[in-house]
XYZ file of C-alpha atoms in Angstrom:
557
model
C 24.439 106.484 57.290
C 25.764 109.608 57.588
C 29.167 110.378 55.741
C 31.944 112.812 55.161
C 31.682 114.664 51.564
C 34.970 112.845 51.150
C 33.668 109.578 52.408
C 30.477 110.039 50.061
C 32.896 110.224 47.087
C 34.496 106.850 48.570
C 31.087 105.206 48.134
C 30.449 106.700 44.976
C 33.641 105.370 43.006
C 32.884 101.592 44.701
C 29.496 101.517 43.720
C 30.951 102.498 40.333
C 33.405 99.683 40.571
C 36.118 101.588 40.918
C 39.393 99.778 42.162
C 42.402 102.021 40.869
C 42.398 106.120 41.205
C 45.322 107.879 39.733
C 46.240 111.662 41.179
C 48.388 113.973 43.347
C 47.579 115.607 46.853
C 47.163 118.784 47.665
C 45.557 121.314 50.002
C 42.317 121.234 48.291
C 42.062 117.967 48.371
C 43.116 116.731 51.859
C 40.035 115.785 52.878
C 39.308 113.873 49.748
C 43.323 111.853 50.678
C 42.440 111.293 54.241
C 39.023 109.120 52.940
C 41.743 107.257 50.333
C 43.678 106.404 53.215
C 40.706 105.060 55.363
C 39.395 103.425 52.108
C 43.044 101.856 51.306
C 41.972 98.661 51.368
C 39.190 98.690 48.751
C 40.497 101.740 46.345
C 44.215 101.513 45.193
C 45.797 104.812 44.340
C 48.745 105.579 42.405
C 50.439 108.985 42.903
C 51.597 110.164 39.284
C 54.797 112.408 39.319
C 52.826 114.573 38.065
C 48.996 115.417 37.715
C 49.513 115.238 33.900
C 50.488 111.531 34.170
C 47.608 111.314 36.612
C 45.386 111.592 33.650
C 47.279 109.642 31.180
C 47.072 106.719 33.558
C 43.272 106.933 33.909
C 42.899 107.445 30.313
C 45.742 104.471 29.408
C 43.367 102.433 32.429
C 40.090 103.266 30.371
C 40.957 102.339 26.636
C 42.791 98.894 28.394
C 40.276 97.400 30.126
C 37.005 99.280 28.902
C 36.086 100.648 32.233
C 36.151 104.221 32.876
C 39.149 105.276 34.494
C 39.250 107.897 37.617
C 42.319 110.563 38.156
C 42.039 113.359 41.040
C 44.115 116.703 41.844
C 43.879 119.587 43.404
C 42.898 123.193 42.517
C 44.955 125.564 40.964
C 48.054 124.475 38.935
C 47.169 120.721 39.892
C 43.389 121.023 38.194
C 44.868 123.125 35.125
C 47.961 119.857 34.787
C 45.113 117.756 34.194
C 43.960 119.650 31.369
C 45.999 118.115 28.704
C 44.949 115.130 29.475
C 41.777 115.143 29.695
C 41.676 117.082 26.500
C 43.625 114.157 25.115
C 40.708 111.634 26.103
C 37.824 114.135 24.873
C 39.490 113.928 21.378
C 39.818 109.991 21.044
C 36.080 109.571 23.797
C 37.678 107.891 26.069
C 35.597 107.528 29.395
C 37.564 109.315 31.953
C 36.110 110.968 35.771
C 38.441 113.472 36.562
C 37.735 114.986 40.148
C 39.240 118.365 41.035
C 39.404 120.073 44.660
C 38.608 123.770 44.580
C 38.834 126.566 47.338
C 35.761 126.985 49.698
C 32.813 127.481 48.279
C 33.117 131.800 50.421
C 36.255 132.135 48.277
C 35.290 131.054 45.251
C 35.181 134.200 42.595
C 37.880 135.811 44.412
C 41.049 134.888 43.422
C 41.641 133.145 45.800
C 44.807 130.735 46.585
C 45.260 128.752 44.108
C 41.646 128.947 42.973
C 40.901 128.219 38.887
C 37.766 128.136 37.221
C 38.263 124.811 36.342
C 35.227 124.126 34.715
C 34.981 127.194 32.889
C 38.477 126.119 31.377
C 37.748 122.588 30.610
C 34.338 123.150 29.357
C 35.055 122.647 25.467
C 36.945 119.456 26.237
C 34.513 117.590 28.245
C 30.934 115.567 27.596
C 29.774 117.562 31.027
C 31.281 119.191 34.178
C 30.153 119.783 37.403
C 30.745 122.250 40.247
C 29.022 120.780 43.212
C 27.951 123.493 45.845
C 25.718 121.216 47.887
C 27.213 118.484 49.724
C 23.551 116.968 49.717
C 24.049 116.707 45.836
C 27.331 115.060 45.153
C 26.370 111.660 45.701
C 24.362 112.179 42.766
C 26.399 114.310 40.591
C 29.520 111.736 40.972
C 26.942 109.164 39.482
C 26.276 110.945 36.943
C 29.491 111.847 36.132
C 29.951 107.783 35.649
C 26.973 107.290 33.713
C 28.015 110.590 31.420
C 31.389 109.657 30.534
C 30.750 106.113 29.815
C 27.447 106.453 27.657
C 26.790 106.946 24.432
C 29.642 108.609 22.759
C 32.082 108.415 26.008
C 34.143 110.651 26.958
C 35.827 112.610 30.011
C 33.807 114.075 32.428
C 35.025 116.448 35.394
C 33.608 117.618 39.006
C 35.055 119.938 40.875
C 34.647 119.481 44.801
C 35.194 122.648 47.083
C 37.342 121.581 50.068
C 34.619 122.641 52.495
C 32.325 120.352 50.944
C 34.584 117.326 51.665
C 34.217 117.777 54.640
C 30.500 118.397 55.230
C 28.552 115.462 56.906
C 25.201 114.303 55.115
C 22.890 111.407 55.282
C 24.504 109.150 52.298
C 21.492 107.128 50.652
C 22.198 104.099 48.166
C 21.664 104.764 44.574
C 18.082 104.849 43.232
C 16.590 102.071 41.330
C 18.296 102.174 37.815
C 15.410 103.704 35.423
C 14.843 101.203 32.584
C 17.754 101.707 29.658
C 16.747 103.345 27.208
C 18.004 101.682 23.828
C 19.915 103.397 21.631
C 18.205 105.526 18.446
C 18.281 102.843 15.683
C 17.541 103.633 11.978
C 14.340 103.864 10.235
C 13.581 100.271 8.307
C 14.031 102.334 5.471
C 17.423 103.357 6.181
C 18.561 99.772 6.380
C 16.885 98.737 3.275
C 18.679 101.047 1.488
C 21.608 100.423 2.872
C 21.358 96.529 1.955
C 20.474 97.973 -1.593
C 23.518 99.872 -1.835
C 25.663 96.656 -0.228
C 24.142 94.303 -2.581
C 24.814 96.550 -5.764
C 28.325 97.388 -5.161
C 30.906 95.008 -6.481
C 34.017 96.641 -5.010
C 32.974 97.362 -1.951
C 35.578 99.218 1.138
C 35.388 98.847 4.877
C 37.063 101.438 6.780
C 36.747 101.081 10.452
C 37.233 104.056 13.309
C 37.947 103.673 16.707
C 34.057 104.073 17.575
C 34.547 99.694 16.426
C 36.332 99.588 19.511
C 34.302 101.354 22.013
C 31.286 99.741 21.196
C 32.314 95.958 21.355
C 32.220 95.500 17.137
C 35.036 93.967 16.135
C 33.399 90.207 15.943
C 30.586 91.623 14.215
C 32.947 93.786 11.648
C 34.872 90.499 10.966
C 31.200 89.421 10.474
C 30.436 91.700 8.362
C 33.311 92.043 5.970
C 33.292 88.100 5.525
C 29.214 88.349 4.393
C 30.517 91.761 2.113
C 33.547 89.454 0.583
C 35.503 93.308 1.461
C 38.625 94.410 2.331
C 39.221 96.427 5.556
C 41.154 99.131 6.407
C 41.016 100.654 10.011
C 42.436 104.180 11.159
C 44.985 104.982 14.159
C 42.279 104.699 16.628
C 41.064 101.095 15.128
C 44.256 99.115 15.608
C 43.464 95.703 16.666
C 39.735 96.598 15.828
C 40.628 94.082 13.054
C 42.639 91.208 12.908
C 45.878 91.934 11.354
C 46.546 88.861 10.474
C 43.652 88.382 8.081
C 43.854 88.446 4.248
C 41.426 91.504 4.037
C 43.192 93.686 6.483
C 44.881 96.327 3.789
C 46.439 98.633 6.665
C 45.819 102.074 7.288
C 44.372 104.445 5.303
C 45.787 108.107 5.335
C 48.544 110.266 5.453
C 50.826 107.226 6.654
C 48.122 104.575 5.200
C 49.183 101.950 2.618
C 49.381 102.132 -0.908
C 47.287 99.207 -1.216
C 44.545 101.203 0.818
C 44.916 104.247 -1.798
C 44.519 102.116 -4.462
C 41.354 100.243 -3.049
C 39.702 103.761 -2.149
C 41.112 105.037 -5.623
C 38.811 101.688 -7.433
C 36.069 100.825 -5.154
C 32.781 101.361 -5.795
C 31.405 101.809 -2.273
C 32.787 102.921 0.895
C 31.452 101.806 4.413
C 32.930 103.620 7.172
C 32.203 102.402 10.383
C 32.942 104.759 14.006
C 35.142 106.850 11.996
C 34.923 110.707 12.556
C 36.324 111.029 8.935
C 39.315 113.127 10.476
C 41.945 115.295 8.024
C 44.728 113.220 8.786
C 42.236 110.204 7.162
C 40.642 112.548 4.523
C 43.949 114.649 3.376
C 42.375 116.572 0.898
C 38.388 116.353 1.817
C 37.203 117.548 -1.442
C 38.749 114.481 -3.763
C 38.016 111.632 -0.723
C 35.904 108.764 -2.480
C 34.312 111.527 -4.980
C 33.371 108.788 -7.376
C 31.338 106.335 -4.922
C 28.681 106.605 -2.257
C 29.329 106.491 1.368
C 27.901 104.797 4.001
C 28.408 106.377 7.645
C 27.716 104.231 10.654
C 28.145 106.187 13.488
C 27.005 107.204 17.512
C 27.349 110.421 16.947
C 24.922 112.461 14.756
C 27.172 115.410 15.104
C 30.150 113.587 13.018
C 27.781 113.274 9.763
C 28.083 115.564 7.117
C 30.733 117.415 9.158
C 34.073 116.689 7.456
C 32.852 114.960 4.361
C 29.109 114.428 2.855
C 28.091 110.986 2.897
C 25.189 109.633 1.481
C 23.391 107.458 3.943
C 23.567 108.064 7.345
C 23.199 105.146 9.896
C 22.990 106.684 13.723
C 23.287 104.343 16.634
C 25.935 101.919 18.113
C 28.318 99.998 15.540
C 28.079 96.508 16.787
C 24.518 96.954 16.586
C 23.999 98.210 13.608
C 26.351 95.907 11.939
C 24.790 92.820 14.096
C 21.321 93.882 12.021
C 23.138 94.073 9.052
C 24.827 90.829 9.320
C 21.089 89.552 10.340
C 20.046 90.354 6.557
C 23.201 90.499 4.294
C 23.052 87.020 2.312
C 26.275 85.688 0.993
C 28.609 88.127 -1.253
C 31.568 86.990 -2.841
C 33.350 89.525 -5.111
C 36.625 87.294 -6.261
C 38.080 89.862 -8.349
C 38.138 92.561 -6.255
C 39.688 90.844 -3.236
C 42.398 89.593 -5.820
C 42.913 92.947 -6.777
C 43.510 93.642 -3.121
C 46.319 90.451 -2.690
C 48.014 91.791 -5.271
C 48.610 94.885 -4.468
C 49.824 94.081 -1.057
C 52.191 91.462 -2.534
C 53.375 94.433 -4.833
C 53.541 97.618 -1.992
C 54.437 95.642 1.199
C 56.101 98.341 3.955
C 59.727 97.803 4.342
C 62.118 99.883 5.661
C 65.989 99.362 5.253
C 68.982 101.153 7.013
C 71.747 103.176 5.111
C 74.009 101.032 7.689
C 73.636 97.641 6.538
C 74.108 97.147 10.685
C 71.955 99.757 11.489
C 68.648 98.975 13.387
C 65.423 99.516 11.556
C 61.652 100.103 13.718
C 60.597 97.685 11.764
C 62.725 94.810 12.510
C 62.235 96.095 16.327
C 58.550 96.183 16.128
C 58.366 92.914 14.375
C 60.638 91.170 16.886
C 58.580 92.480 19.400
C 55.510 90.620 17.686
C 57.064 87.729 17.744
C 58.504 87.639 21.001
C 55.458 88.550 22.675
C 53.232 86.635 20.127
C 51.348 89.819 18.558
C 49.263 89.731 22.345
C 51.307 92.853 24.083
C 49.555 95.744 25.294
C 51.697 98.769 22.717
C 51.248 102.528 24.446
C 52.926 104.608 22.304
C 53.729 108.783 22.598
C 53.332 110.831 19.328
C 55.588 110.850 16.453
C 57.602 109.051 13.877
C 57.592 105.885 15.982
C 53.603 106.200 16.448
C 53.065 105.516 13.172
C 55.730 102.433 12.931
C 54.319 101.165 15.735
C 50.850 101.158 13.801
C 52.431 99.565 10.486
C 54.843 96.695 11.960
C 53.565 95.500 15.304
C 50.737 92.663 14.473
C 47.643 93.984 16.516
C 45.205 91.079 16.700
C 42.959 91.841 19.067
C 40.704 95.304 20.254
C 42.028 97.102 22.960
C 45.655 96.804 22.368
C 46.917 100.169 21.411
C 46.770 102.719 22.689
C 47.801 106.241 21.597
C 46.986 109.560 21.591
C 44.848 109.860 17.962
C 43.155 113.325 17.526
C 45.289 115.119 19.998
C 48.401 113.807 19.138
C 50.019 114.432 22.585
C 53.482 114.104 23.029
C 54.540 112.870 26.743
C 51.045 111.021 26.324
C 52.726 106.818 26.116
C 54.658 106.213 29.697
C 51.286 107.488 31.485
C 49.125 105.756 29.811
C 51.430 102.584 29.759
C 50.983 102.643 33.696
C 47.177 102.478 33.631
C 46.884 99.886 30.901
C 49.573 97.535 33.146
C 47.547 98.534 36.220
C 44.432 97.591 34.771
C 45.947 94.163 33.187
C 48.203 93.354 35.750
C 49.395 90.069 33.722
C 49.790 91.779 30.503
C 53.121 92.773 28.591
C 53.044 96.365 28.379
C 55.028 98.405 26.162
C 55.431 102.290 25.719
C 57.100 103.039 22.136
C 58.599 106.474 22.320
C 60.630 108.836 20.609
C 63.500 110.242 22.587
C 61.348 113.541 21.693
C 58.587 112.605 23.863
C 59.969 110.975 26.118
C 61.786 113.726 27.433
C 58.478 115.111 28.245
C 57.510 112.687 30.622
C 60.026 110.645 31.742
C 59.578 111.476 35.252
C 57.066 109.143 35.618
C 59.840 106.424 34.834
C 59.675 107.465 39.057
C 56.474 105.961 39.516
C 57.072 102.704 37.654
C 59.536 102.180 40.130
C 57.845 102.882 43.199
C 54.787 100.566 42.561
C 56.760 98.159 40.421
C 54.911 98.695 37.647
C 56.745 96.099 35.240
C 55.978 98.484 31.944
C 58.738 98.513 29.229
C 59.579 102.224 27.718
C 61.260 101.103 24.204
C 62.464 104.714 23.192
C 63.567 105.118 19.646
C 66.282 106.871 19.614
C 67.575 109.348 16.738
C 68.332 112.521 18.617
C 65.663 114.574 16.790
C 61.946 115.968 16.581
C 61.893 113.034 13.757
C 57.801 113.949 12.390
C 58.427 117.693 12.418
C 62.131 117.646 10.760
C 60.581 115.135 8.486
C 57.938 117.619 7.266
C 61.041 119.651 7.008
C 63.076 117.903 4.647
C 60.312 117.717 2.621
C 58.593 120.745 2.418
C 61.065 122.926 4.350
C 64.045 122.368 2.048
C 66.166 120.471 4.902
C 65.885 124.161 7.039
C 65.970 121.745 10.427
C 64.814 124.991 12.599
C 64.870 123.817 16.304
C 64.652 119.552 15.444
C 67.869 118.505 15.512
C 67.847 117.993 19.479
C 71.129 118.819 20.775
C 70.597 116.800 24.135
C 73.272 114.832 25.897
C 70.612 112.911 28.089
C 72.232 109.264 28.974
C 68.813 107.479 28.673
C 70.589 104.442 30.612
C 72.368 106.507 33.355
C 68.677 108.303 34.001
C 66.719 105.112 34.022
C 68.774 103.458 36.577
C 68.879 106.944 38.451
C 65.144 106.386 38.895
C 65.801 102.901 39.603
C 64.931 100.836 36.671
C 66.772 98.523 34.722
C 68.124 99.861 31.434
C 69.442 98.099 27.630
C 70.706 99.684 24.606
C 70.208 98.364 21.272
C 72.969 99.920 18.830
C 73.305 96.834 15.569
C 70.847 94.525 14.504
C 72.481 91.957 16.293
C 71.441 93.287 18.970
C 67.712 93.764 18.727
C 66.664 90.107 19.596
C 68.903 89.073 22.986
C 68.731 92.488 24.572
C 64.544 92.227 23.679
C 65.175 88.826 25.296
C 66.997 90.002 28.219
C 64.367 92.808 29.112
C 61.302 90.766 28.833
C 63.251 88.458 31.247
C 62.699 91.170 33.906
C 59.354 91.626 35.610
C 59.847 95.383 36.768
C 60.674 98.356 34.898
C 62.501 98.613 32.169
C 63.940 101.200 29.583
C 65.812 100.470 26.347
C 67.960 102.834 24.717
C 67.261 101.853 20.963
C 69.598 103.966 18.263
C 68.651 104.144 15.299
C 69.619 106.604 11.959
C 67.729 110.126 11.805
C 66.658 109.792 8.530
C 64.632 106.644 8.924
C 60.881 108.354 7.503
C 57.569 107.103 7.872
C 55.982 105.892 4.449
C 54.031 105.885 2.981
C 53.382 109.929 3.099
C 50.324 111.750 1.597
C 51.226 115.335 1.823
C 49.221 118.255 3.112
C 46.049 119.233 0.672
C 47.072 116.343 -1.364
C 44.733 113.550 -2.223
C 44.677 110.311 -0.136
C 44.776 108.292 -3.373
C 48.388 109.315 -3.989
C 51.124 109.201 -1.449
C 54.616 109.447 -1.174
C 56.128 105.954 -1.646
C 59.941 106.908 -0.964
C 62.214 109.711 -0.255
């Protein structure tokens, strides 16, 4: 049949199974907006109040529900808002489509109306891009784009569209036969028997598990695994959920804000298995004292990520649940009581707690655990980038993959209310919950706008303490309490501007009142913000400091 350009893109994201697009009109893009509106019935599209959000939502859509998520702007400014965000989803490979408009294809090169060289600026922070400048090719390039981002190690992929393309007409052709799947590289037989050698010798073995656990489906087979190992597990910002909280062996985190009892296990154990872990700085702290005095098994996608932060000294390249699924074929039986008391004890000794100079002051913690328990450790937790990130890792029980989400290698502020609306989009019966800082929220509360307009029943939980809390931190610390520019100075009624946009809004000021106001929001289905005070000099700890090693951090201030 013969189709628009615009229509041809239509096709293309239904074959792909798309059912949500998040983006923003514009002139480059009209053509693509008039096919959404004859296509309203199978594609649902949420307009962002901003392109920025646009891409937070299709990223916060992606890490949800394991699909890949679509956002779309126009050229110029719109393309370039999109940036962050896509950046944001490079750095954590998240599968993301992100389809740009550009000026015709005779003004492209000269500066033209809002004309960007989009793919020239997003080149370092995407798997692939595309510029399409035959309309008889973008059927195919929008496939690929799909296949791309979602493959391998995924991550966001972008095509940019001229507007004359869109609306070219061209004979539209169903997709090719699939070619036969080619399976991913698996290790030499040698590879594996030495890494079963290495398994079966250590006696204090450590699992650390990376976000790759997530992307590939592993976290059965990692439970698997660290049952048949008899070893404790410790998972990174980009792994919560990857392993059952709830589980003896779970030690926490392990890094600058890890747990003590995961400094001490990496500080005694005789063998360290990491698992789709890009062995990042804030994991490593110092890289050249990480694990010095044990070997390290890599399992990883990516053949790039070996040997690039930290030697290791067996490499395993291919997908995690695989690999550990073959593992798990051949590991017999280990049981290493000792050790895993060793582990008990020392989270019976260094539990996290956090207390309140007020004895009626509210603590995250008590917030975060209420919210556990009133949403029986099975909400959906966005979160923006901060203090409150990292209490939101410690004290919310995740139990299951999939159910945080956060900006990890980035670390982008104004990243959690975006993202919140894809994940609720793409779990519609889900609790979602974006944990903010009032920071970071200020950066993107206008999409508090778009909750509102497509009832989007998310919850923005904004900790409240009237300062850049993770900078001034560092600068109490290191700084010598010289609180240059954190100490925000903002008279913003979070309540007042909530209910402006039209959504409900609670404050939390005492203890008392953390549980029936919690109550009373998760009463509502529809937007809702609460207001939640608490004292400025609440830290995150543990704390390893910069250069220092991970085996010693800061217990209290």
């Amino acid at each position: 049949m013969v189709l628009t350009g615009a229509q041809v893109i239509m096709e293309c994201l239904l074959e792909q199974g798309v059912d949500t697009v998040f983006g923003y009109p514009g002139g480059a893009v009209l053509n693509i907006y008039d096919a959404l509106y004859e296509y309203r019935d199978r594609i649902n599209h949420i307009r962002t109040a901003h392109e920025q959000g646009a891409a937070h939502a299709a990223d916060g859509y992606a890490r949800s529900s394991g699909k890949t998520g679509v956002c779309i702007a126009t050229s110029g400014p719109g393309a370039t808002n999109l940036v962050t965000g896509i950046a944001t989803a490079y750095m954590d490979s998240v599968p993301v489509v992100a389809i740009t408009g550009n000026v015709n294809l005779d003004l492209l090169g000269l500066d033209s109306f809002q004309e960007v060289d989009i793919t020239g600026i997003t080149m370092p922070i995407t798997k692939h891009n595309f510029l399409v400048k035959d309309v008889r090719k973008l059927a195919d390039t929008i496939r690929a784009a799909f296949r791309i981002a979602n493959s391998g190690r995924k991550g966001p992929v972008l095509v940019d569209i001229p507007k004359d393309l869109t609306a070219q007409k061209v004979e539209f052709l169903p997709p090719a036969p699939p070619e036969q799947e080619k399976h991913h590289l698996f290790p030499f037989e040698q590879r594996f028997e030495q890494a079963l050698q290495m398994l079966e010798k250590a006696e204090r073995p450590f699992v650390y598990a990376g976000g790759g656990v997530i992307a590939s489906g592993a976290s059965e087979a990692l439970k698997t695994f660290a049952e048949r190992l008899d070893a404790p597990v410790a998972c990174s910002l980009m792994c919560q959920g990857g392993f059952d909280q709830t589980d003896s062996r779970y030690m926490g985190m392990l890094g600058m804000h890890g747990t003590n009892t995961a400094a001490l296990a990496i500080k005694n154990c005789d063998l360290f298995v990491a698992v789709g872990t890009r062995f990042s700085d804030r994991v490593l702290c110092n890289a050249k004292s990480f694990a010095q005095h044990c070997p390290i098994i890599q399992i990883d996608i990516d053949s790039a990520e070996f040997n690039k932060n930290i030697d290791v000294d067996l490499k395993l390249k291919g997908d995690a649940r695989e690999i550990l699924e073959e593992l798990n074929r051949r590991l017999p039986q280990h049981t290493h009581a000792d050790w895993m008391a060793n582990i008990a004890a020392w989270k019976a000794d260094y539990p996290l707690s956090q207390t309140a100079s007020d004895p009626n002051g509210v603590t995250p913690q008590e917030v975060l655990e209420t919210l556990s328990d009133l949403t029986n450790d099975d909400a959906i937790i966005c979160t923006d980038v901060g203090q409150h990130q990292m209490w939101a890792a410690q004290f919310y029980r995740f139990r299951h993959p999939r159910q945080f989400i956060s900006s990890g290698g980035l670390g982008t502020m104004g990243f959690g209310l975006g993202a919140a609306l894809g994940a609720q989009v793409a779990n519609p019966d889900a609790r979602v919950i974006n944990i903010a800082g009032d920071g970071s929220f200020h950066m993107n509360c206008n999409e508090l706008a778009t909750a509102v307009a497509y009832n989007i029943p998310v919850m923005e939980l904004v900790f409240n303490n009237s300062v850049l809390g993770m900078v001034r931190q560092w600068q109490k610390l290191f700084y010598d309490n010289r609180f240059s520019q954190t100490d925000l100075d903002k008279n913003t009624d979070f309540v007042k501007l909530a209910e402006a946009f039209g959504a409900k809004a609670f404050v939390i000021q005492t203890k008392a009142d953390i549980r029936p106001v919690l109550e009373q929001a998760f009463a509502l289905r529809e937007p809702v913000l609460i207001d939640c005070r608490i004292d400025k000099d609440v830290n995150v700890l543990p704390m390893v400091p910069a250069g220092a090693s991970v085996e010693s951090p800061i217990l209290e201030m």
